[in-house]
């Protein structure tokens, strides 16, 4: 009988998967490295423009970079 | 989520108390809905903590500490975004809506707390996303009721 591959509904991310996602989003959304984003974020360089969906998309992933 | 997508829920799987964890949907934190000219994608991301229940001794609950629901058009341009992220932007501690219109993009239009169920209903009713379950309304009503019963603020 042929078997049907069933996709699991949830996936537990590893710390390295999280860090890769953070890095990818920083490059894709803001054209900068994750390291560059962290430095600018901590220096308050996004003040005034910090809360745009594009910036927040990366900022919300910051906990991954801190694991 | 299964009312609109088969995209996987990704989470960190930790159980430490009072620790901020991330939950997101779709590999790369977005997934596509609809096709052609009406194509959409959505990013869903929450921060949550497991905490001791404030009133029921010996039990625990999940507490949302931030949410990020952003609906994008076929080109990835933001159409609208429901956000609440008080830790990341202490100067904007309230839930708010962003509108994709360039003139309004940086505005933070105040809202009440928006549930994931409300966003999924919006997708189905107004953006005409085809539900993946015939009983989607009953499912969303049931989980919305649970959310409203156990939430600590709104």
PDB file of C-alpha atoms in Angstrom:
ATOM      1  CA  UNK A   1       0.000   0.000   0.000  1.00  0.00           C
ATOM      2  CA  UNK A   2       1.457   3.403  -0.915  1.00  0.00           C
ATOM      3  CA  UNK A   3       2.257   5.594   2.055  1.00  0.00           C
ATOM      4  CA  UNK A   4       1.173   9.212   2.189  1.00  0.00           C
ATOM      5  CA  UNK A   5       3.602  11.703   3.639  1.00  0.00           C
ATOM      6  CA  UNK A   6       1.838  13.757   6.299  1.00  0.00           C
ATOM      7  CA  UNK A   7       3.277  17.153   7.165  1.00  0.00           C
ATOM      8  CA  UNK A   8       3.473  17.787  10.876  1.00  0.00           C
ATOM      9  CA  UNK A   9       1.451  20.805  11.952  1.00  0.00           C
ATOM     10  CA  UNK A  10       4.195  22.196  14.138  1.00  0.00           C
ATOM     11  CA  UNK A  11       7.952  22.291  14.159  1.00  0.00           C
ATOM     12  CA  UNK A  12      10.278  22.999  17.070  1.00  0.00           C
ATOM     13  CA  UNK A  13      12.965  25.348  15.854  1.00  0.00           C
ATOM     14  CA  UNK A  14      16.541  24.921  16.936  1.00  0.00           C
ATOM     15  CA  UNK A  15      18.588  27.909  18.071  1.00  0.00           C
ATOM     16  CA  UNK A  16      20.601  27.822  14.838  1.00  0.00           C
ATOM     17  CA  UNK A  17      17.424  27.751  12.708  1.00  0.00           C
ATOM     18  CA  UNK A  18      16.237  30.812  14.616  1.00  0.00           C
ATOM     19  CA  UNK A  19      19.496  32.669  14.090  1.00  0.00           C
ATOM     20  CA  UNK A  20      19.460  31.830  10.368  1.00  0.00           C
ATOM     21  CA  UNK A  21      15.913  33.139  10.045  1.00  0.00           C
ATOM     22  CA  UNK A  22      16.862  36.377  11.814  1.00  0.00           C
ATOM     23  CA  UNK A  23      19.861  36.840   9.499  1.00  0.00           C
ATOM     24  CA  UNK A  24      17.803  36.079   6.381  1.00  0.00           C
ATOM     25  CA  UNK A  25      15.049  38.521   7.333  1.00  0.00           C
ATOM     26  CA  UNK A  26      17.522  41.314   8.082  1.00  0.00           C
ATOM     27  CA  UNK A  27      19.050  40.882   4.620  1.00  0.00           C
ATOM     28  CA  UNK A  28      15.735  40.456   2.821  1.00  0.00           C
ATOM     29  CA  UNK A  29      13.754  43.177   4.577  1.00  0.00           C
ATOM     30  CA  UNK A  30      16.437  45.802   5.194  1.00  0.00           C
ATOM     31  CA  UNK A  31      19.389  44.763   3.041  1.00  0.00           C
ATOM     32  CA  UNK A  32      21.753  44.539   5.982  1.00  0.00           C
ATOM     33  CA  UNK A  33      23.341  41.778   8.020  1.00  0.00           C
ATOM     34  CA  UNK A  34      21.865  40.656  11.305  1.00  0.00           C
ATOM     35  CA  UNK A  35      24.908  41.994  13.112  1.00  0.00           C
ATOM     36  CA  UNK A  36      24.462  45.388  11.465  1.00  0.00           C
ATOM     37  CA  UNK A  37      20.790  45.434  12.427  1.00  0.00           C
ATOM     38  CA  UNK A  38      21.572  44.658  16.073  1.00  0.00           C
ATOM     39  CA  UNK A  39      24.194  47.405  16.230  1.00  0.00           C
ATOM     40  CA  UNK A  40      21.825  49.969  14.700  1.00  0.00           C
ATOM     41  CA  UNK A  41      18.880  48.865  16.814  1.00  0.00           C
ATOM     42  CA  UNK A  42      20.878  49.107  20.050  1.00  0.00           C
ATOM     43  CA  UNK A  43      22.254  52.488  19.021  1.00  0.00           C
ATOM     44  CA  UNK A  44      18.713  53.765  18.455  1.00  0.00           C
ATOM     45  CA  UNK A  45      19.375  54.379  14.758  1.00  0.00           C
ATOM     46  CA  UNK A  46      15.867  53.303  13.852  1.00  0.00           C
ATOM     47  CA  UNK A  47      14.299  55.886  16.142  1.00  0.00           C
ATOM     48  CA  UNK A  48      11.496  57.650  14.366  1.00  0.00           C
ATOM     49  CA  UNK A  49      11.222  54.931  11.782  1.00  0.00           C
ATOM     50  CA  UNK A  50      11.497  52.003  14.147  1.00  0.00           C
ATOM     51  CA  UNK A  51       7.937  50.870  14.006  1.00  0.00           C
ATOM     52  CA  UNK A  52       7.421  50.177  10.336  1.00  0.00           C
ATOM     53  CA  UNK A  53       6.329  46.637   9.519  1.00  0.00           C
ATOM     54  CA  UNK A  54       9.605  46.050   7.668  1.00  0.00           C
ATOM     55  CA  UNK A  55      11.827  47.023  10.607  1.00  0.00           C
ATOM     56  CA  UNK A  56       9.607  45.324  13.165  1.00  0.00           C
ATOM     57  CA  UNK A  57       9.630  42.145  11.116  1.00  0.00           C
ATOM     58  CA  UNK A  58      13.329  41.874  11.937  1.00  0.00           C
ATOM     59  CA  UNK A  59      13.114  43.336  15.446  1.00  0.00           C
ATOM     60  CA  UNK A  60      10.540  40.747  16.475  1.00  0.00           C
ATOM     61  CA  UNK A  61      13.089  38.052  15.639  1.00  0.00           C
ATOM     62  CA  UNK A  62      15.782  39.600  17.861  1.00  0.00           C
ATOM     63  CA  UNK A  63      15.275  37.020  20.637  1.00  0.00           C
ATOM     64  CA  UNK A  64      16.572  34.408  18.185  1.00  0.00           C
ATOM     65  CA  UNK A  65      19.814  36.329  17.849  1.00  0.00           C
ATOM     66  CA  UNK A  66      20.164  36.495  21.618  1.00  0.00           C
ATOM     67  CA  UNK A  67      19.845  32.746  22.253  1.00  0.00           C
TER      68      UNK A  67
ATOM     69  CA  UNK B   1      -4.450  28.427  11.548  1.00  0.00           C
ATOM     70  CA  UNK B   2      -5.631  25.301   9.771  1.00  0.00           C
ATOM     71  CA  UNK B   3      -8.766  27.220   8.725  1.00  0.00           C
ATOM     72  CA  UNK B   4      -6.725  29.071   6.087  1.00  0.00           C
ATOM     73  CA  UNK B   5      -3.413  27.280   5.572  1.00  0.00           C
ATOM     74  CA  UNK B   6      -1.424  24.090   5.869  1.00  0.00           C
ATOM     75  CA  UNK B   7       1.726  26.111   6.652  1.00  0.00           C
ATOM     76  CA  UNK B   8       3.565  24.815   9.688  1.00  0.00           C
ATOM     77  CA  UNK B   9       3.625  26.532  13.048  1.00  0.00           C
ATOM     78  CA  UNK B  10       7.231  26.986  14.168  1.00  0.00           C
ATOM     79  CA  UNK B  11       8.031  27.549  17.821  1.00  0.00           C
ATOM     80  CA  UNK B  12      10.944  27.274  20.164  1.00  0.00           C
ATOM     81  CA  UNK B  13       9.546  24.496  22.289  1.00  0.00           C
ATOM     82  CA  UNK B  14      10.853  25.785  25.622  1.00  0.00           C
ATOM     83  CA  UNK B  15       8.966  25.500  28.894  1.00  0.00           C
ATOM     84  CA  UNK B  16      10.958  27.788  31.199  1.00  0.00           C
ATOM     85  CA  UNK B  17       8.730  30.123  33.191  1.00  0.00           C
ATOM     86  CA  UNK B  18       8.656  33.845  32.409  1.00  0.00           C
ATOM     87  CA  UNK B  19      10.917  33.407  29.407  1.00  0.00           C
ATOM     88  CA  UNK B  20      10.073  35.076  26.125  1.00  0.00           C
ATOM     89  CA  UNK B  21       9.609  32.601  23.274  1.00  0.00           C
ATOM     90  CA  UNK B  22       8.749  33.108  19.620  1.00  0.00           C
ATOM     91  CA  UNK B  23       6.009  31.400  17.644  1.00  0.00           C
ATOM     92  CA  UNK B  24       5.636  32.031  13.914  1.00  0.00           C
ATOM     93  CA  UNK B  25       3.806  30.528  10.972  1.00  0.00           C
ATOM     94  CA  UNK B  26       5.365  29.358   7.711  1.00  0.00           C
ATOM     95  CA  UNK B  27       8.972  28.735   6.849  1.00  0.00           C
ATOM     96  CA  UNK B  28      10.569  32.162   6.578  1.00  0.00           C
ATOM     97  CA  UNK B  29       7.766  33.613   8.711  1.00  0.00           C
ATOM     98  CA  UNK B  30       5.204  34.126   5.975  1.00  0.00           C
ATOM     99  CA  UNK B  31       2.901  32.117   3.800  1.00  0.00           C
ATOM    100  CA  UNK B  32       0.937  32.774   0.641  1.00  0.00           C
ATOM    101  CA  UNK B  33      -2.814  32.987   0.325  1.00  0.00           C
ATOM    102  CA  UNK B  34      -4.752  33.324  -2.914  1.00  0.00           C
ATOM    103  CA  UNK B  35      -3.220  33.399  -6.375  1.00  0.00           C
ATOM    104  CA  UNK B  36      -2.996  35.702  -9.377  1.00  0.00           C
ATOM    105  CA  UNK B  37      -3.833  39.393  -9.141  1.00  0.00           C
ATOM    106  CA  UNK B  38      -5.379  38.947  -5.698  1.00  0.00           C
ATOM    107  CA  UNK B  39      -2.421  37.064  -4.248  1.00  0.00           C
ATOM    108  CA  UNK B  40      -1.603  37.836  -0.638  1.00  0.00           C
ATOM    109  CA  UNK B  41       0.918  36.767   1.908  1.00  0.00           C
ATOM    110  CA  UNK B  42       0.723  37.095   5.647  1.00  0.00           C
ATOM    111  CA  UNK B  43       3.299  37.155   8.411  1.00  0.00           C
ATOM    112  CA  UNK B  44       2.166  35.919  11.791  1.00  0.00           C
ATOM    113  CA  UNK B  45       4.515  36.088  14.731  1.00  0.00           C
ATOM    114  CA  UNK B  46       3.890  36.115  18.468  1.00  0.00           C
ATOM    115  CA  UNK B  47       6.061  36.416  21.535  1.00  0.00           C
ATOM    116  CA  UNK B  48       4.756  34.483  24.491  1.00  0.00           C
ATOM    117  CA  UNK B  49       5.680  33.473  28.015  1.00  0.00           C
ATOM    118  CA  UNK B  50       4.578  30.589  30.175  1.00  0.00           C
ATOM    119  CA  UNK B  51       3.551  32.019  33.531  1.00  0.00           C
ATOM    120  CA  UNK B  52       2.017  30.788  36.739  1.00  0.00           C
ATOM    121  CA  UNK B  53      -1.701  31.382  36.613  1.00  0.00           C
ATOM    122  CA  UNK B  54      -2.379  34.568  38.605  1.00  0.00           C
ATOM    123  CA  UNK B  55      -5.473  33.228  40.364  1.00  0.00           C
ATOM    124  CA  UNK B  56      -5.529  29.428  40.077  1.00  0.00           C
ATOM    125  CA  UNK B  57      -2.738  27.995  42.231  1.00  0.00           C
ATOM    126  CA  UNK B  58      -0.635  25.247  40.709  1.00  0.00           C
ATOM    127  CA  UNK B  59      -1.640  25.950  37.129  1.00  0.00           C
ATOM    128  CA  UNK B  60       0.052  27.758  34.284  1.00  0.00           C
ATOM    129  CA  UNK B  61      -1.011  29.806  31.309  1.00  0.00           C
ATOM    130  CA  UNK B  62       0.420  31.206  28.115  1.00  0.00           C
ATOM    131  CA  UNK B  63       0.705  34.969  28.115  1.00  0.00           C
ATOM    132  CA  UNK B  64       1.140  36.800  24.818  1.00  0.00           C
ATOM    133  CA  UNK B  65       3.789  39.507  25.168  1.00  0.00           C
ATOM    134  CA  UNK B  66       3.765  40.807  21.579  1.00  0.00           C
ATOM    135  CA  UNK B  67       2.074  40.127  18.267  1.00  0.00           C
ATOM    136  CA  UNK B  68       2.780  40.944  14.647  1.00  0.00           C
ATOM    137  CA  UNK B  69       0.162  40.253  11.969  1.00  0.00           C
ATOM    138  CA  UNK B  70       1.034  41.791   8.610  1.00  0.00           C
ATOM    139  CA  UNK B  71      -0.881  41.263   5.372  1.00  0.00           C
ATOM    140  CA  UNK B  72       1.097  41.892   2.165  1.00  0.00           C
ATOM    141  CA  UNK B  73       0.053  42.073  -1.487  1.00  0.00           C
ATOM    142  CA  UNK B  74       1.442  39.915  -4.297  1.00  0.00           C
ATOM    143  CA  UNK B  75       4.582  42.078  -4.498  1.00  0.00           C
ATOM    144  CA  UNK B  76       5.278  41.893  -0.791  1.00  0.00           C
ATOM    145  CA  UNK B  77       4.012  45.447  -0.187  1.00  0.00           C
ATOM    146  CA  UNK B  78       2.366  45.856   3.203  1.00  0.00           C
ATOM    147  CA  UNK B  79      -1.381  46.382   2.946  1.00  0.00           C
ATOM    148  CA  UNK B  80      -2.120  46.494   6.649  1.00  0.00           C
ATOM    149  CA  UNK B  81      -0.525  45.357   9.849  1.00  0.00           C
ATOM    150  CA  UNK B  82      -1.874  44.783  13.341  1.00  0.00           C
ATOM    151  CA  UNK B  83       0.973  45.148  15.825  1.00  0.00           C
ATOM    152  CA  UNK B  84       1.573  45.170  19.537  1.00  0.00           C
ATOM    153  CA  UNK B  85       5.183  45.034  20.748  1.00  0.00           C
ATOM    154  CA  UNK B  86       5.553  47.111  23.928  1.00  0.00           C
ATOM    155  CA  UNK B  87       9.018  45.797  24.780  1.00  0.00           C
ATOM    156  CA  UNK B  88      10.512  46.650  21.400  1.00  0.00           C
ATOM    157  CA  UNK B  89       8.889  50.109  21.187  1.00  0.00           C
ATOM    158  CA  UNK B  90       8.218  51.366  24.733  1.00  0.00           C
ATOM    159  CA  UNK B  91       7.145  54.716  23.288  1.00  0.00           C
ATOM    160  CA  UNK B  92       4.295  52.926  21.473  1.00  0.00           C
ATOM    161  CA  UNK B  93       3.073  50.462  24.099  1.00  0.00           C
ATOM    162  CA  UNK B  94      -0.475  50.132  22.784  1.00  0.00           C
ATOM    163  CA  UNK B  95      -1.875  47.816  20.081  1.00  0.00           C
ATOM    164  CA  UNK B  96      -2.046  49.610  16.744  1.00  0.00           C
ATOM    165  CA  UNK B  97      -2.761  49.317  13.046  1.00  0.00           C
ATOM    166  CA  UNK B  98      -0.460  50.303  10.192  1.00  0.00           C
ATOM    167  CA  UNK B  99      -1.986  51.118   6.818  1.00  0.00           C
ATOM    168  CA  UNK B 100       0.148  50.465   3.727  1.00  0.00           C
ATOM    169  CA  UNK B 101      -0.722  53.808   2.136  1.00  0.00           C
ATOM    170  CA  UNK B 102       2.595  55.746   1.944  1.00  0.00           C
ATOM    171  CA  UNK B 103       1.034  58.801   3.623  1.00  0.00           C
ATOM    172  CA  UNK B 104      -0.122  56.736   6.594  1.00  0.00           C
ATOM    173  CA  UNK B 105       2.591  54.111   6.795  1.00  0.00           C
ATOM    174  CA  UNK B 106       4.308  55.542   9.864  1.00  0.00           C
ATOM    175  CA  UNK B 107       1.064  56.250  11.687  1.00  0.00           C
ATOM    176  CA  UNK B 108       0.114  54.063  14.630  1.00  0.00           C
ATOM    177  CA  UNK B 109      -3.651  53.907  14.583  1.00  0.00           C
ATOM    178  CA  UNK B 110      -4.745  52.738  18.044  1.00  0.00           C
ATOM    179  CA  UNK B 111      -6.774  49.560  18.289  1.00  0.00           C
ATOM    180  CA  UNK B 112      -7.933  47.241  21.029  1.00  0.00           C
ATOM    181  CA  UNK B 113      -6.179  43.937  21.399  1.00  0.00           C
ATOM    182  CA  UNK B 114      -6.574  42.013  18.141  1.00  0.00           C
ATOM    183  CA  UNK B 115      -6.803  38.246  18.273  1.00  0.00           C
ATOM    184  CA  UNK B 116      -5.456  35.873  15.673  1.00  0.00           C
ATOM    185  CA  UNK B 117      -9.017  34.642  15.141  1.00  0.00           C
ATOM    186  CA  UNK B 118     -10.119  38.153  14.169  1.00  0.00           C
ATOM    187  CA  UNK B 119      -7.337  38.361  11.591  1.00  0.00           C
ATOM    188  CA  UNK B 120      -8.232  34.965  10.140  1.00  0.00           C
ATOM    189  CA  UNK B 121     -11.895  36.016   9.894  1.00  0.00           C
ATOM    190  CA  UNK B 122     -10.821  39.197   8.112  1.00  0.00           C
ATOM    191  CA  UNK B 123      -8.877  37.128   5.593  1.00  0.00           C
ATOM    192  CA  UNK B 124     -11.824  34.859   4.876  1.00  0.00           C
ATOM    193  CA  UNK B 125     -14.659  37.378   4.916  1.00  0.00           C
ATOM    194  CA  UNK B 126     -13.093  40.467   3.355  1.00  0.00           C
ATOM    195  CA  UNK B 127     -10.014  39.292   1.473  1.00  0.00           C
ATOM    196  CA  UNK B 128     -11.972  36.276   0.178  1.00  0.00           C
ATOM    197  CA  UNK B 129      -9.422  33.682   1.204  1.00  0.00           C
ATOM    198  CA  UNK B 130     -10.993  30.290   0.666  1.00  0.00           C
ATOM    199  CA  UNK B 131     -11.328  28.499   4.023  1.00  0.00           C
ATOM    200  CA  UNK B 132      -9.766  25.075   4.250  1.00  0.00           C
ATOM    201  CA  UNK B 133     -12.425  23.842   6.644  1.00  0.00           C
ATOM    202  CA  UNK B 134     -16.180  23.994   6.133  1.00  0.00           C
ATOM    203  CA  UNK B 135     -16.734  24.617   9.850  1.00  0.00           C
ATOM    204  CA  UNK B 136     -14.203  27.453  10.056  1.00  0.00           C
ATOM    205  CA  UNK B 137     -16.652  29.797  11.763  1.00  0.00           C
ATOM    206  CA  UNK B 138     -17.368  27.329  14.556  1.00  0.00           C
ATOM    207  CA  UNK B 139     -13.638  26.648  15.031  1.00  0.00           C
ATOM    208  CA  UNK B 140     -12.736  30.331  15.189  1.00  0.00           C
ATOM    209  CA  UNK B 141     -15.664  31.122  17.491  1.00  0.00           C
ATOM    210  CA  UNK B 142     -14.629  28.361  19.866  1.00  0.00           C
ATOM    211  CA  UNK B 143     -10.982  29.404  20.068  1.00  0.00           C
ATOM    212  CA  UNK B 144     -11.968  33.095  20.265  1.00  0.00           C
ATOM    213  CA  UNK B 145     -14.195  32.266  23.240  1.00  0.00           C
ATOM    214  CA  UNK B 146     -11.296  30.530  24.981  1.00  0.00           C
ATOM    215  CA  UNK B 147      -9.040  33.485  24.243  1.00  0.00           C
ATOM    216  CA  UNK B 148     -11.586  35.924  25.672  1.00  0.00           C
ATOM    217  CA  UNK B 149     -12.132  33.782  28.750  1.00  0.00           C
ATOM    218  CA  UNK B 150      -8.469  33.543  29.688  1.00  0.00           C
ATOM    219  CA  UNK B 151      -6.942  36.798  28.406  1.00  0.00           C
ATOM    220  CA  UNK B 152      -5.674  39.126  31.088  1.00  0.00           C
ATOM    221  CA  UNK B 153      -6.304  42.390  29.190  1.00  0.00           C
ATOM    222  CA  UNK B 154      -8.092  43.756  26.143  1.00  0.00           C
TER     223      UNK B 154
END
